[in-house]
Coordinates of C-alpha atoms and ligand atoms in Angstrom, one line a residue:
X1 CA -22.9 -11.5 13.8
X2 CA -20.8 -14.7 13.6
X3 CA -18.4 -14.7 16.4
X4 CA -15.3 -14.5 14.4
X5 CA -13.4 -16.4 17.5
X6 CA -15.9 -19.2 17.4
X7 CA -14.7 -19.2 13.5
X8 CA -11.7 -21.4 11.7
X9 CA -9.9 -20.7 9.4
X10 CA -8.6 -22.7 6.5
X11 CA -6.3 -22.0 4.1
X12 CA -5.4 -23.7 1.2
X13 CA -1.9 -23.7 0.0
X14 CA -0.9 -26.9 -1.4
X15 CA -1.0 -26.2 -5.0
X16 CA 2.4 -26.1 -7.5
X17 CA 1.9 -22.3 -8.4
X18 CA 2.6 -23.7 -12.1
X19 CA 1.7 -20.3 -13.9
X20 CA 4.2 -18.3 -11.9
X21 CA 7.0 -20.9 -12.3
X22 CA 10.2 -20.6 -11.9
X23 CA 9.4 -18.5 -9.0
X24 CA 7.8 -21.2 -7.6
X25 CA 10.1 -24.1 -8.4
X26 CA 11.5 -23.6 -4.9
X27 CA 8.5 -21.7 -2.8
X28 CA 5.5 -22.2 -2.7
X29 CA 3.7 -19.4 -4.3
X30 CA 1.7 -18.2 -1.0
X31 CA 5.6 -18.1 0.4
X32 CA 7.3 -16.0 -2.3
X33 CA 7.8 -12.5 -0.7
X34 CA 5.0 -9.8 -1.8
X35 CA 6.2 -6.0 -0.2
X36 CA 8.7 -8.0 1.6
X37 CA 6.3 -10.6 3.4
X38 CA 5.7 -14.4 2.4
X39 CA 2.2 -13.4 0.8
X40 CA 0.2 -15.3 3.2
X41 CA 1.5 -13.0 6.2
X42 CA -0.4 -10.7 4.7
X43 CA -3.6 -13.3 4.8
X44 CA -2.5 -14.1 8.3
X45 CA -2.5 -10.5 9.5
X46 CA -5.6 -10.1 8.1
X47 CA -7.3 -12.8 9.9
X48 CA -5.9 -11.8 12.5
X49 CA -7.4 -8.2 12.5
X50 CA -11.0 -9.7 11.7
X51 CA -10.7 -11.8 15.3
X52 CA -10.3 -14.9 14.1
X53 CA -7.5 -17.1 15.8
X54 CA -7.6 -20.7 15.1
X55 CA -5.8 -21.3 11.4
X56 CA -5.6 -24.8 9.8
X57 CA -3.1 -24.6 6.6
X58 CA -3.7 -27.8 4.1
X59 CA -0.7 -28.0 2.7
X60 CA 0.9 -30.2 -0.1
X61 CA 3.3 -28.9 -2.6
X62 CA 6.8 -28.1 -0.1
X63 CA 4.2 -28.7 3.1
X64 CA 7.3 -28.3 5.3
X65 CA 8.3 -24.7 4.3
X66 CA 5.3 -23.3 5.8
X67 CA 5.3 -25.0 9.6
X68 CA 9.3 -23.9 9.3
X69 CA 8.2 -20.3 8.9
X70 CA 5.3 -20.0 11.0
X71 CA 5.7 -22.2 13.5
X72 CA 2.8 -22.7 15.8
X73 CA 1.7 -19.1 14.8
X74 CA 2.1 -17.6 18.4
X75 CA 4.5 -15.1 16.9
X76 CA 2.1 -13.4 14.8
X77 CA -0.4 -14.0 17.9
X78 CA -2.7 -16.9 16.0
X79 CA -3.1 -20.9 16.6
X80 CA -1.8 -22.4 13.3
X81 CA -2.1 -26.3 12.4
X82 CA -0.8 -27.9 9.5
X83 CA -2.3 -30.6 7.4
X84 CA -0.4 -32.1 5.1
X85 CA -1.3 -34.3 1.5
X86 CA 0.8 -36.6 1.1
X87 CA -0.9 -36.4 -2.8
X88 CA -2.2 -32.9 -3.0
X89 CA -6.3 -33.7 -3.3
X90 CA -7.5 -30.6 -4.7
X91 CA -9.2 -27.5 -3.4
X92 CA -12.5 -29.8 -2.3
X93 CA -10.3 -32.9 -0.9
X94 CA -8.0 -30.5 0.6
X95 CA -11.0 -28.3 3.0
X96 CA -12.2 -32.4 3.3
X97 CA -8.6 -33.3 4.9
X98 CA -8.8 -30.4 7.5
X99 CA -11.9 -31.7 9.1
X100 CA -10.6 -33.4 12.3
X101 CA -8.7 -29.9 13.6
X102 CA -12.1 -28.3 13.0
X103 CA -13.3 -26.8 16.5
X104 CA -16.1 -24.3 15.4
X105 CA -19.5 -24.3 13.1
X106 CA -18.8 -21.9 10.9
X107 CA -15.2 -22.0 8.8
X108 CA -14.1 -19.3 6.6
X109 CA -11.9 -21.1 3.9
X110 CA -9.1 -18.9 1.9
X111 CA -7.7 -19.8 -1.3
X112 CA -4.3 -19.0 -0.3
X113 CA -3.1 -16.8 -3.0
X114 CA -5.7 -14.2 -3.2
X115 CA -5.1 -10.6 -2.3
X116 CA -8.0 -8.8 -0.9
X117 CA -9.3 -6.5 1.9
X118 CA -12.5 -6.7 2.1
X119 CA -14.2 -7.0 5.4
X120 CA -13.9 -10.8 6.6
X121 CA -16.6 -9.8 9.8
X122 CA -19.3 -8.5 6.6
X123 CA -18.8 -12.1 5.1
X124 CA -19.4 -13.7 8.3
X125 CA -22.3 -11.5 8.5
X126 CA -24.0 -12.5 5.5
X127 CA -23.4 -15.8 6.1
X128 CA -25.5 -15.8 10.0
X129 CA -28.1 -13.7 8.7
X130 CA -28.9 -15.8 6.0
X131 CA -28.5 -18.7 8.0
X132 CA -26.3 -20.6 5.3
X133 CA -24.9 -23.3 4.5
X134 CA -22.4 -22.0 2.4
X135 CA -21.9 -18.5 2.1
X136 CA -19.4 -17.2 -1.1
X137 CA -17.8 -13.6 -1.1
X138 CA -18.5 -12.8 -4.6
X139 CA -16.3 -9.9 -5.9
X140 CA -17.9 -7.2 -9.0
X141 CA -14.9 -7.0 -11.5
X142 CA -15.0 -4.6 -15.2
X143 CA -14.3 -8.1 -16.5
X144 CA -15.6 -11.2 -15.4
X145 CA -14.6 -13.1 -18.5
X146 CA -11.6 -14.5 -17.0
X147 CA -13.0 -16.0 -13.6
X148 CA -16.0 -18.1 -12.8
X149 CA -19.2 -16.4 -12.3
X150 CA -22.0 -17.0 -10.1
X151 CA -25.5 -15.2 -10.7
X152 CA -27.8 -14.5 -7.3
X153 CA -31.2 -14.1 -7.1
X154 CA -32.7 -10.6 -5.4
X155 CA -32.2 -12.4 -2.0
X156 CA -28.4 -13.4 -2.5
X157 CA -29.0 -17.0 -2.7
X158 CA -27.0 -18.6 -5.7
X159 CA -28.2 -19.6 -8.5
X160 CA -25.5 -21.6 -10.5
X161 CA -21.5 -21.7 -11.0
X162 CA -20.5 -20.9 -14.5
X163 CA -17.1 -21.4 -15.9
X164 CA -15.3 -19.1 -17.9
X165 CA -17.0 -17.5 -20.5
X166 CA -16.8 -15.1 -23.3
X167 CA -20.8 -13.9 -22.5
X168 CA -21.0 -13.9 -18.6
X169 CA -24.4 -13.0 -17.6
X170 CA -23.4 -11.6 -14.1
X171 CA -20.1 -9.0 -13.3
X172 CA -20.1 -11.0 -10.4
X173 CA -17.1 -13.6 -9.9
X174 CA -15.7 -16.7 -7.5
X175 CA -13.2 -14.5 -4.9
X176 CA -11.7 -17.7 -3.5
X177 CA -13.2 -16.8 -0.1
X178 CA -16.4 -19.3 1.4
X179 CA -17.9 -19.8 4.6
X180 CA -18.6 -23.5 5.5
X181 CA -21.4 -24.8 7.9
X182 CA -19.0 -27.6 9.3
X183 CA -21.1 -30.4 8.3
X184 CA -21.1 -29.3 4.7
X185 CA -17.4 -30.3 4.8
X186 CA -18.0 -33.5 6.3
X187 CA -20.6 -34.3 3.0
X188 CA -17.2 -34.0 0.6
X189 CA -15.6 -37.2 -0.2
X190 CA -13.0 -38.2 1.9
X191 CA -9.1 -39.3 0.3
X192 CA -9.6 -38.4 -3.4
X193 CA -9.0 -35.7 -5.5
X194 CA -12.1 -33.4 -5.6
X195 CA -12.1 -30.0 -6.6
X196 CA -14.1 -27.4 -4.4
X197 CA -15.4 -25.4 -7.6
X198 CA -15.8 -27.9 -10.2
X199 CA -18.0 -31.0 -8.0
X200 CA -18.6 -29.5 -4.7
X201 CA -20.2 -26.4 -5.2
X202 CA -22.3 -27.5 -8.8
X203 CA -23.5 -30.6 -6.1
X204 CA -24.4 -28.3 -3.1
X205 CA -26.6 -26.4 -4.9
X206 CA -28.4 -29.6 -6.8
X207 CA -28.7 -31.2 -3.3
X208 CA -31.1 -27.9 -2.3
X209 CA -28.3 -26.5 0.2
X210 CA -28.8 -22.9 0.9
X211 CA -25.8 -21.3 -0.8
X212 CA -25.8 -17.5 -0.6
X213 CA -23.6 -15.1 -1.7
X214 CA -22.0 -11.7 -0.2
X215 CA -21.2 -9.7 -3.4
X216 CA -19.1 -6.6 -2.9
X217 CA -16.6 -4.5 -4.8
X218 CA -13.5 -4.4 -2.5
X219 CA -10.0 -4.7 -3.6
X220 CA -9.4 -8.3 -5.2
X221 CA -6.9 -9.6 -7.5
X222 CA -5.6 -13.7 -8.1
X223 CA -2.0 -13.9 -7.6
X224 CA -1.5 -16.8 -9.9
X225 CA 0.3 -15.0 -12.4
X226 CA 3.7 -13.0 -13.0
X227 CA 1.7 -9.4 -14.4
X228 CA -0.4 -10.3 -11.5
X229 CA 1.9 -10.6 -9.0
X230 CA 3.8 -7.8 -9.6
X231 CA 0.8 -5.1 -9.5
X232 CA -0.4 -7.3 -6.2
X233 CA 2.9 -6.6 -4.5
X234 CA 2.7 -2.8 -5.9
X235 CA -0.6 -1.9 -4.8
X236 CA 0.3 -3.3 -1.2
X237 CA 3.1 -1.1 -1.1
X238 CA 1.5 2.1 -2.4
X239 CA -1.5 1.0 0.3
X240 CA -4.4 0.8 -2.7
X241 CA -4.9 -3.1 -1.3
X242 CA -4.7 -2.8 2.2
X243 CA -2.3 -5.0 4.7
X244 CA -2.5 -4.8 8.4
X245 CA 1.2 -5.2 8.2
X246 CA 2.5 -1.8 6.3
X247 CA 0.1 0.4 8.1
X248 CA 1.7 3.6 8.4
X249 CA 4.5 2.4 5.8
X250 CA 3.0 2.6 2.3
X251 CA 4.4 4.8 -0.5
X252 CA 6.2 4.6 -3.6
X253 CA 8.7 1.4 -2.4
X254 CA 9.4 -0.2 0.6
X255 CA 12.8 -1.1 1.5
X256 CA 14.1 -3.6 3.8
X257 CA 16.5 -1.7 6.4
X258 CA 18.9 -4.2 5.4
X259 CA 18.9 -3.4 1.7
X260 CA 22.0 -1.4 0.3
X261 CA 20.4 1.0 -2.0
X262 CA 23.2 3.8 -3.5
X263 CA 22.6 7.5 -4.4
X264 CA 20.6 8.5 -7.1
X265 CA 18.4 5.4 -7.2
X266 CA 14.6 5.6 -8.1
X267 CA 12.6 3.6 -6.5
X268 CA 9.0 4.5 -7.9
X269 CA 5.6 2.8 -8.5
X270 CA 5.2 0.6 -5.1
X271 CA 8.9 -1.3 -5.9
X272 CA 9.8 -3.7 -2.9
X273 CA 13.4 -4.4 -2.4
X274 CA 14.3 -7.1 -0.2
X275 CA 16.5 -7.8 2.8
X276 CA 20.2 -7.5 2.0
X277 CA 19.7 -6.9 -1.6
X278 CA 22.1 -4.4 -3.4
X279 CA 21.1 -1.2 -5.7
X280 CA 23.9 0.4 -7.3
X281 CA 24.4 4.5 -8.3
X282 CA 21.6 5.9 -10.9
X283 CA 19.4 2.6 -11.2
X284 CA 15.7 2.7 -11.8
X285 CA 13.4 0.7 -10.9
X286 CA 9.4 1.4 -11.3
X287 CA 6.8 -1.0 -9.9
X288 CA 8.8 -4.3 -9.3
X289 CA 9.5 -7.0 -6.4
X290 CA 13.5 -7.1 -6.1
X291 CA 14.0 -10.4 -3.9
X292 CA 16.5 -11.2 -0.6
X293 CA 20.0 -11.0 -1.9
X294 CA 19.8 -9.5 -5.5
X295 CA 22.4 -7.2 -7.0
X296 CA 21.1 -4.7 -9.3
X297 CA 24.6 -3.2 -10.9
X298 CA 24.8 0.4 -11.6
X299 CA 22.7 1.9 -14.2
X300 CA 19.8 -0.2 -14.7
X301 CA 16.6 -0.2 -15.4
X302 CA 13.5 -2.7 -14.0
X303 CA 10.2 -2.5 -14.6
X304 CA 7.1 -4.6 -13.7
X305 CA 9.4 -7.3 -12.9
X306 CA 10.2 -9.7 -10.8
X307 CA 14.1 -10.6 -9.9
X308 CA 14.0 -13.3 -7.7
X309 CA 16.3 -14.4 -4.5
X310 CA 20.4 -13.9 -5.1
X311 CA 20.0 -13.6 -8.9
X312 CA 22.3 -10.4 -10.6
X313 CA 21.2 -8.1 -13.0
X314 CA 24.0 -6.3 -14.9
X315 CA 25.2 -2.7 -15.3
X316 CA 23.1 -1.0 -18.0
X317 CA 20.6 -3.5 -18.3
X318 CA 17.3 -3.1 -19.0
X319 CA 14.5 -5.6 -17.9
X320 CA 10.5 -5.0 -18.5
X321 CA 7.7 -7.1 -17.7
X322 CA 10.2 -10.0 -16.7
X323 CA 10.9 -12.7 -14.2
X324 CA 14.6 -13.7 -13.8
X325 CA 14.5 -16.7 -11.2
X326 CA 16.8 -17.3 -8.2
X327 CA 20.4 -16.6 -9.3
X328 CA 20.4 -16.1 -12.9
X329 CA 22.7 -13.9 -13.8
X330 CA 21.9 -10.9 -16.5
X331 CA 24.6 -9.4 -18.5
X332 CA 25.8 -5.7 -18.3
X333 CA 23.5 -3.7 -21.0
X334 CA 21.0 -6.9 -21.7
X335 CA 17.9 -6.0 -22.6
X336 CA 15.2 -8.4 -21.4
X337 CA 11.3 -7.7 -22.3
X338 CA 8.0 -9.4 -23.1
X339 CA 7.1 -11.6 -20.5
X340 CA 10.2 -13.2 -20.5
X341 CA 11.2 -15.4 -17.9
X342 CA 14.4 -16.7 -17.1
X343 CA 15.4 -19.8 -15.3
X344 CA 17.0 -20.3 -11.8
X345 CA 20.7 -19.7 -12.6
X346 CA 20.9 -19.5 -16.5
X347 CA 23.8 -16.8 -17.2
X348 CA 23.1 -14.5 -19.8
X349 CA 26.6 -12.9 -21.1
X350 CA 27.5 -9.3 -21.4
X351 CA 26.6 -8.3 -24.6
X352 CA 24.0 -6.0 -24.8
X353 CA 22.0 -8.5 -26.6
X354 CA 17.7 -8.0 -26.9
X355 CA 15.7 -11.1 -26.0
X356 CA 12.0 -10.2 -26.1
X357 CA 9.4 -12.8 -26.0
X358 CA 7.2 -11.0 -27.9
X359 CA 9.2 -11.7 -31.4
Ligands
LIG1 P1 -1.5 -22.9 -10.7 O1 -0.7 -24.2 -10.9 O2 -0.7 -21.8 -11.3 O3 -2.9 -22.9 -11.3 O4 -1.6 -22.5 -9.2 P2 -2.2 -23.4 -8.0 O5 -1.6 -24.8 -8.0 O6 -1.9 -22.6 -6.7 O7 -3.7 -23.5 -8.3 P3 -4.9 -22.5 -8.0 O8 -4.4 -21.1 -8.2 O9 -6.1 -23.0 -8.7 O10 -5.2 -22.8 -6.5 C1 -6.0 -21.9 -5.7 C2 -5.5 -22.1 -4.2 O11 -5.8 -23.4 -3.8 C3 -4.0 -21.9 -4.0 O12 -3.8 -21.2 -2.8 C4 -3.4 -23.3 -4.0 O13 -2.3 -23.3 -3.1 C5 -4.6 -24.1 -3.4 N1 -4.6 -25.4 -3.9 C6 -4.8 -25.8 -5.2 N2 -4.8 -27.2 -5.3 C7 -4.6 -27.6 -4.0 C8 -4.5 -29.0 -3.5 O14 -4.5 -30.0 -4.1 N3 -4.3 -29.0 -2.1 C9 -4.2 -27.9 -1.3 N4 -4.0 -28.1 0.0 N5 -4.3 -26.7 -1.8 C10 -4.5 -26.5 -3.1

């Protein structure tokens, strides 16, 4: 097998995180906490776990958040650079940008907010035995319409790279997760915009490369979006997605020890509740991420939501399948449904008012 230390890593984590806005007006969405990590921690760890030590983060969109959290990476027992766009260049232009800090011939490169476990070492695998150029981890999903598919031939090798559509021919999909023969990189065009699955790949296979995939069915889901999110950070808690980090801690919520929760709580369907944030007496709260420093007043009710850093959420309330961004404030007996999402310190009165997005 690939000698996972003779391996780099890349991840890419420069993008805007649009779809999950206004989470990610402030962090960057591999940043915002998932089970009470930044959700590239979990990423890290698992790295980490496969043997790999060297990291290279290409960065764009808040570059500096990242290097201020991580540091040098010797905390979580890695080797972490930072490359930074000035212009973010896209996923292709952004692997491109890395090149320099590249030390080893094969490099596994991770779309930064994808939640997995499969077995990094079985990619690696694929990818020596083959003797690739590019090796793809290709995830089986019930339905691929959503995602870009790629089709193998009885050997693995690819065959093309479809965009969405409404009659995919394979179940098989893009996970976000490649392994590079170094000089591959060095063939993508330097200092423009180019994006990874859209020019790179389509030209790679026209050029004759050998690009194989590794097809599994392992736990895989795209964090890009709120309903996303929230079951991502659930199924880490409850321990269906696997993260070196909560080993032996996974169960119906996880609670940061500084949290304040009161009697007669529930905490139920893999909720995370943040450090120092505040529960009061007989609230409920079923498969949600509760940030740092939010104040959930007696008596409410959360659901598949997301309440993000400092933001208060009133006695009575009720809140389902909602983000409330950092410190909006939610009236006592509001009810808040629909895929609604609220914006970084709007005030909604007490009044008991329903705002549904579905109407
Ligand atoms: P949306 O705006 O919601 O689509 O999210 P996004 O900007 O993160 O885009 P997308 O989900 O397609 O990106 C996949 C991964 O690539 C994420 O981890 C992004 O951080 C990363 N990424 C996307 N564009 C760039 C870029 O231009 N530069 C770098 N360094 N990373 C990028």
């Amino acid at each position: 097998m690939a000698n996972p230390q003779e391996t780099d890593a890349v991840i890419l984590v420069g993008g805007r995180g649009t779809r999950l806005r206004p989470l990610t007006v402030n962090t960057p969405k591999p940043m915002l906490p998932t089970a009470n990590y930044p959700f590239l921690q979990h990423l890290l760890a698992r790295i980490k776990a496969a043997g790999i030590t060297h990291v290279v983060l290409g960065t764009s969109f808040k570059a500096e958040v990242f290097e201020e959290y991580f540091g040098d990476g010797s905390d979580l027992g890695l080797e972490i650079e930072y490359v930074v766009e000035e212009e973010a260049l896209g996923t292709g232009g952004a692997i491109r940008n890395v090149y320099d800090k590249l030390r080893h011939d094969n490099v596994m490169v991770f779309n930064g907010d994808v939640l997995g476990d499969t077995d990094l070492n079985a990619i690696l695998h694929t990818h020596e035995e083959k003797d690739a150029d590019l090796t793809m981890h290709l995830v089986r999903v019930s339905d691929p319409r959503a995602f870009g598919c790629v089709p193998t031939d009885k050997d693995g090798r690819v065959l093309e790279f479809l965009e969405k559509t409404e009659d995919p021919p394979t179940d098989q999909v893009n996970a976000g997760c490649y392994v590079f023969r170094r000089e591959l990189i060095e063939e993508i065009p330097a200092d423009r915009v180019v994006s990874v699955e859209r020019e790179s790949f389509p030209k790679f296979l026209s050029d004759g490369r050998k690009v194989y995939g590794h097809v599994d069915v392992s736990y895989w889901r795209d964090m890009g979006r709120p309903d996303d999110f929230v079951h991502g950070s659930s199924d880490l808690v409850r321990g269906v997605a696997h993260s070196p980090l909560l080993e032996g801690r996974t169960g119906e919520a996880l609670v940061d020890d500084s949290a304040g929760v009161a009697g007669g709580v529930i905490l139920l369907g893999g909720t995370a509740v943040g450090r120092g944030a505040e529960i009061g007496p007989g609230c409920r709260i079923d498969g949600s991420v509760i940030f740092d420093g939010a104040t959930i007043e007696p008596g409410a009710t959360i659901k598949d939501s997301i309440i993000a850093a400092g933001s208060r959420i009133g006695a009575n309330a009720r809140i389902v399948d909602c983000v409330i961004g950092e410190g909006a404030q939610i009236g006592a007996r509001c009810e808040l449904q629909g895929g609604m999402r609220i914006w970084p310190g709007v005030m909604i009165p007490d009044n008991g008012v329903r705002f549904s997005s579905d109407a």
